[in-house]
Short mmCIF file of C-alpha atoms in Angstrom, two decimals:
data_model
loop_
_atom_site.label_atom_id
_atom_site.label_comp_id
_atom_site.label_asym_id
_atom_site.label_seq_id
_atom_site.Cartn_x
_atom_site.Cartn_y
_atom_site.Cartn_z
CA MET A 41 0.01 -0.08 0.12
CA ALA A 42 1.16 3.54 -0.70
CA TYR A 43 2.22 5.84 1.92
CA ARG A 44 0.33 9.17 2.36
CA SER A 45 0.59 10.88 5.52
CA GLY A 46 -3.38 12.44 5.19
CA GLY A 47 -4.90 16.17 4.42
CA ASP A 48 -2.59 17.82 1.75
CA PHE A 49 0.11 16.28 0.15
CA THR A 50 3.37 17.66 2.12
CA ILE A 51 7.41 18.00 0.29
CA LEU A 52 9.79 18.79 2.82
CA THR A 53 12.77 20.00 1.53
CA VAL A 54 16.04 20.07 3.46
CA CYS A 55 19.40 21.51 3.20
CA THR A 56 22.27 22.11 5.71
CA GLY A 57 21.18 25.75 7.11
CA ASN A 58 18.05 25.94 5.90
CA VAL A 59 18.26 29.31 4.92
CA CYS A 60 19.35 29.22 1.06
CA ARG A 61 18.89 26.37 -0.86
CA SER A 62 15.66 24.32 1.19
CA PRO A 63 13.69 27.74 1.30
CA ALA A 64 14.58 28.83 -1.77
CA VAL A 65 12.64 25.39 -2.82
CA GLU A 66 10.19 25.39 -0.63
CA ARG A 67 9.24 28.96 -2.12
CA LEU A 68 9.61 28.06 -5.60
CA PHE A 69 7.23 25.24 -5.24
CA ARG A 70 4.37 27.43 -3.06
CA ALA A 71 4.42 29.92 -6.19
CA ALA A 72 4.30 27.63 -8.47
CA PHE A 73 1.65 25.35 -6.53
CA GLY A 74 -0.34 28.38 -5.25
CA GLU A 75 -2.76 28.16 -2.16
CA ARG A 76 -5.54 25.81 -2.90
CA ARG A 77 -3.64 22.67 -4.90
CA GLY A 78 -3.84 20.32 -1.95
CA ILE A 79 -0.08 20.61 -1.48
CA THR A 80 1.61 21.92 1.39
CA VAL A 81 5.86 22.83 1.31
CA VAL A 82 7.94 23.26 4.20
CA SER A 83 11.85 23.09 4.53
CA GLY A 84 14.31 22.13 7.36
CA GLY A 85 18.05 22.02 7.64
CA THR A 86 20.56 19.64 9.09
CA GLY A 87 22.51 22.59 11.13
CA ALA A 88 19.74 24.51 10.54
CA LEU A 89 20.57 28.55 11.50
CA VAL A 90 17.56 28.69 13.59
CA GLY A 91 15.04 31.73 13.42
CA GLN A 92 17.36 33.55 10.40
CA PRO A 93 15.30 34.65 7.50
CA ILE A 94 16.54 33.39 3.64
CA HIS A 95 20.56 34.82 3.18
CA GLU A 96 20.30 37.87 1.58
CA PRO A 97 21.99 37.23 -1.73
CA MET A 98 19.16 34.02 -2.43
CA ALA A 99 16.45 36.69 -1.14
CA GLU A 100 17.44 38.70 -4.00
CA LEU A 101 17.71 36.17 -6.47
CA LEU A 102 14.03 35.31 -5.35
CA ARG A 103 12.59 38.53 -5.14
CA GLU A 104 13.86 39.13 -9.42
CA LEU A 105 11.66 36.02 -9.65
CA GLU A 106 8.89 37.87 -7.96
CA VAL A 107 8.79 34.70 -5.46
CA ASP A 108 7.38 35.69 -1.87
CA ILE A 109 10.42 35.58 0.78
CA ALA A 110 8.19 36.99 3.66
CA ARG A 111 7.99 35.32 7.33
CA PHE A 112 10.50 32.57 6.87
CA ALA A 113 12.47 31.55 9.94
CA ALA A 114 15.34 28.52 9.53
CA ARG A 115 14.28 25.47 11.37
CA PRO A 116 16.04 22.13 12.27
CA VAL A 117 14.72 19.00 10.43
CA THR A 118 13.15 16.40 12.87
CA GLU A 119 12.21 12.87 12.77
CA THR A 120 8.50 13.86 12.97
CA MET A 121 8.93 16.49 10.00
CA VAL A 122 10.45 13.50 8.04
CA ARG A 123 8.09 10.77 8.99
CA ASP A 124 4.77 12.88 8.29
CA ALA A 125 5.77 13.96 4.53
CA ASP A 126 4.64 12.64 1.73
CA LEU A 127 7.73 13.36 -0.51
CA LEU A 128 11.37 14.48 0.94
CA LEU A 129 13.88 16.77 -1.61
CA PRO A 130 17.38 17.05 0.27
CA LEU A 131 19.12 19.37 -2.07
CA THR A 132 22.26 16.73 -1.74
CA ARG A 133 23.04 13.06 -1.43
CA GLU A 134 24.43 13.99 2.12
CA HIS A 135 21.47 15.71 3.06
CA ARG A 136 19.51 12.42 1.84
CA SER A 137 21.13 10.26 3.69
CA ALA A 138 20.59 12.41 6.82
CA VAL A 139 17.15 12.65 6.43
CA VAL A 140 16.68 8.73 5.70
CA ASN A 141 18.92 8.20 9.13
CA LEU A 142 16.46 10.25 11.31
CA TRP A 143 13.41 8.01 9.82
CA PRO A 144 14.42 4.82 7.48
CA GLY A 145 10.77 4.56 6.73
CA ALA A 146 10.95 7.69 4.32
CA VAL A 147 13.74 5.90 1.76
CA ARG A 148 11.48 4.99 -0.51
CA ARG A 149 9.79 8.72 -0.35
CA THR A 150 13.04 10.44 -0.46
CA PHE A 151 14.96 11.85 -3.64
CA THR A 152 16.99 14.39 -4.12
CA LEU A 153 15.86 17.40 -5.78
CA ARG A 154 17.76 17.51 -9.18
CA GLU A 155 17.51 13.33 -9.02
CA LEU A 156 13.81 13.30 -8.71
CA ALA A 157 13.28 16.14 -11.76
CA ARG A 158 15.35 13.81 -14.07
CA LEU A 159 13.42 10.85 -13.36
CA ALA A 160 10.01 12.86 -13.78
CA ALA A 161 11.54 13.77 -17.00
CA GLN A 162 11.12 10.16 -17.80
CA VAL A 163 7.62 9.48 -16.69
CA GLY A 164 5.13 10.01 -19.76
CA ARG A 165 2.69 11.94 -19.11
CA ASP A 166 0.12 9.12 -20.13
CA GLU A 167 1.82 6.92 -17.61
CA LEU A 168 1.38 9.48 -15.01
CA GLU A 169 -2.37 9.94 -15.68
CA THR A 170 -3.03 6.39 -16.03
CA ARG A 171 -1.77 5.79 -12.45
CA ALA A 172 -3.38 8.89 -10.91
CA GLY A 173 -6.71 9.14 -12.51
CA LEU A 174 -8.42 11.61 -14.98
CA ALA A 175 -9.60 13.95 -12.21
CA ALA A 176 -6.52 13.93 -10.25
CA THR A 177 -5.18 16.85 -8.45
CA PRO A 178 -1.62 17.85 -8.09
CA ALA A 179 -1.59 16.32 -4.92
CA ASP A 180 -2.65 12.99 -6.58
CA ARG A 181 -0.30 13.65 -9.30
CA LEU A 182 2.09 14.05 -7.24
CA HIS A 183 1.66 11.07 -5.13
CA ALA A 184 1.41 8.78 -8.28
CA LEU A 185 4.62 10.10 -9.40
CA LEU A 186 6.89 8.57 -6.73
CA PRO A 187 6.73 5.19 -7.60
CA LEU A 188 7.05 5.60 -11.14
CA ALA A 189 9.87 7.86 -10.91
CA ALA A 190 11.69 5.21 -8.09
CA ALA A 191 11.42 2.60 -11.14
CA HIS A 192 13.51 4.71 -13.29
CA ARG A 193 16.20 5.19 -10.73
CA ALA A 194 20.13 4.29 -11.62
CA GLN A 195 23.51 5.45 -10.98
CA VAL A 196 24.57 8.83 -12.14
CA PRO A 197 27.54 11.18 -11.40
CA ALA A 198 27.22 12.77 -8.08
CA ALA A 199 27.32 16.43 -9.93
CA LEU A 200 23.89 15.84 -11.38
CA ASP A 201 22.44 14.97 -8.04
CA ASP A 202 23.65 17.79 -5.91
CA VAL A 203 22.82 21.22 -5.66
CA ILE A 204 25.96 23.60 -4.73
CA ASP A 205 26.09 25.27 -1.48
CA PRO A 206 26.26 29.07 -1.81
CA TYR A 207 26.36 30.02 1.73
CA MET A 208 29.35 32.78 2.06
CA ARG A 209 30.28 32.45 -1.07
CA GLU A 210 30.51 35.06 -4.27
CA ALA A 211 27.32 36.09 -5.58
CA SER A 212 27.83 33.98 -8.91
CA VAL A 213 27.63 30.62 -6.37
CA TYR A 214 24.07 32.04 -5.43
CA ARG A 215 23.34 32.39 -8.98
CA GLU A 216 24.78 29.02 -10.02
CA SER A 217 22.92 27.23 -6.90
CA LEU A 218 19.52 28.90 -8.34
CA ASP A 219 20.23 28.08 -11.85
CA GLN A 220 20.10 23.92 -10.60
CA ILE A 221 17.08 24.85 -7.83
CA LEU A 222 14.91 26.62 -10.50
CA PRO A 223 14.71 23.96 -13.87
CA ALA A 224 14.10 21.10 -11.00
CA VAL A 225 11.74 22.59 -9.26
CA ARG A 226 9.75 23.60 -12.83
CA THR A 227 10.01 19.86 -13.67
CA ILE A 228 8.63 18.69 -10.91
CA ALA A 229 5.69 21.53 -10.92
CA GLN A 230 4.84 20.75 -14.57
CA SER A 231 4.41 16.67 -13.78
CA ALA A 232 2.09 17.91 -11.04
CA LEU A 233 0.06 20.55 -12.74
CA ALA A 234 -0.40 18.46 -16.06
CA ILE A 235 1.32 21.66 -17.98
#
């Protein structure tokens, strides 16, 4: 039987400090899905800078995309968050290991962000619609996507799965990090929204 936490489909995205990469993914998904899609997106950090806002260089890039960054405060990822999430999207393979160590039962619904985007691109729309159903909501499509994506898993070079950590580095690294995040978020959102 497939796992579902009940209520909204919950996406948990995880990085280290929860001030750059994971909040960017959280807020980009929130912008893509809007308010009434049955999807909740949250984030946390394995070494969270608790209470801190989105780091200003990343916040500036998100503002350029007209993404809402208000009322964000970094928080640590917890076992409860991992257990209760329907989909976990860590930003690196190291974060994926940390998440699964918190709650091993989450392994089948845990993908790095870029990994799931790559796999989602391999799942045909007809295949997804058949599994999700004709009247599927975005949450239903995301739920249906996970086993289909998992069936396409294969070894790939590490660089294709990890998003570079820009924290306290030059502005160009923040841009590079967002350039790795944005197409992955778009690919996953398009699968969910049947675009």
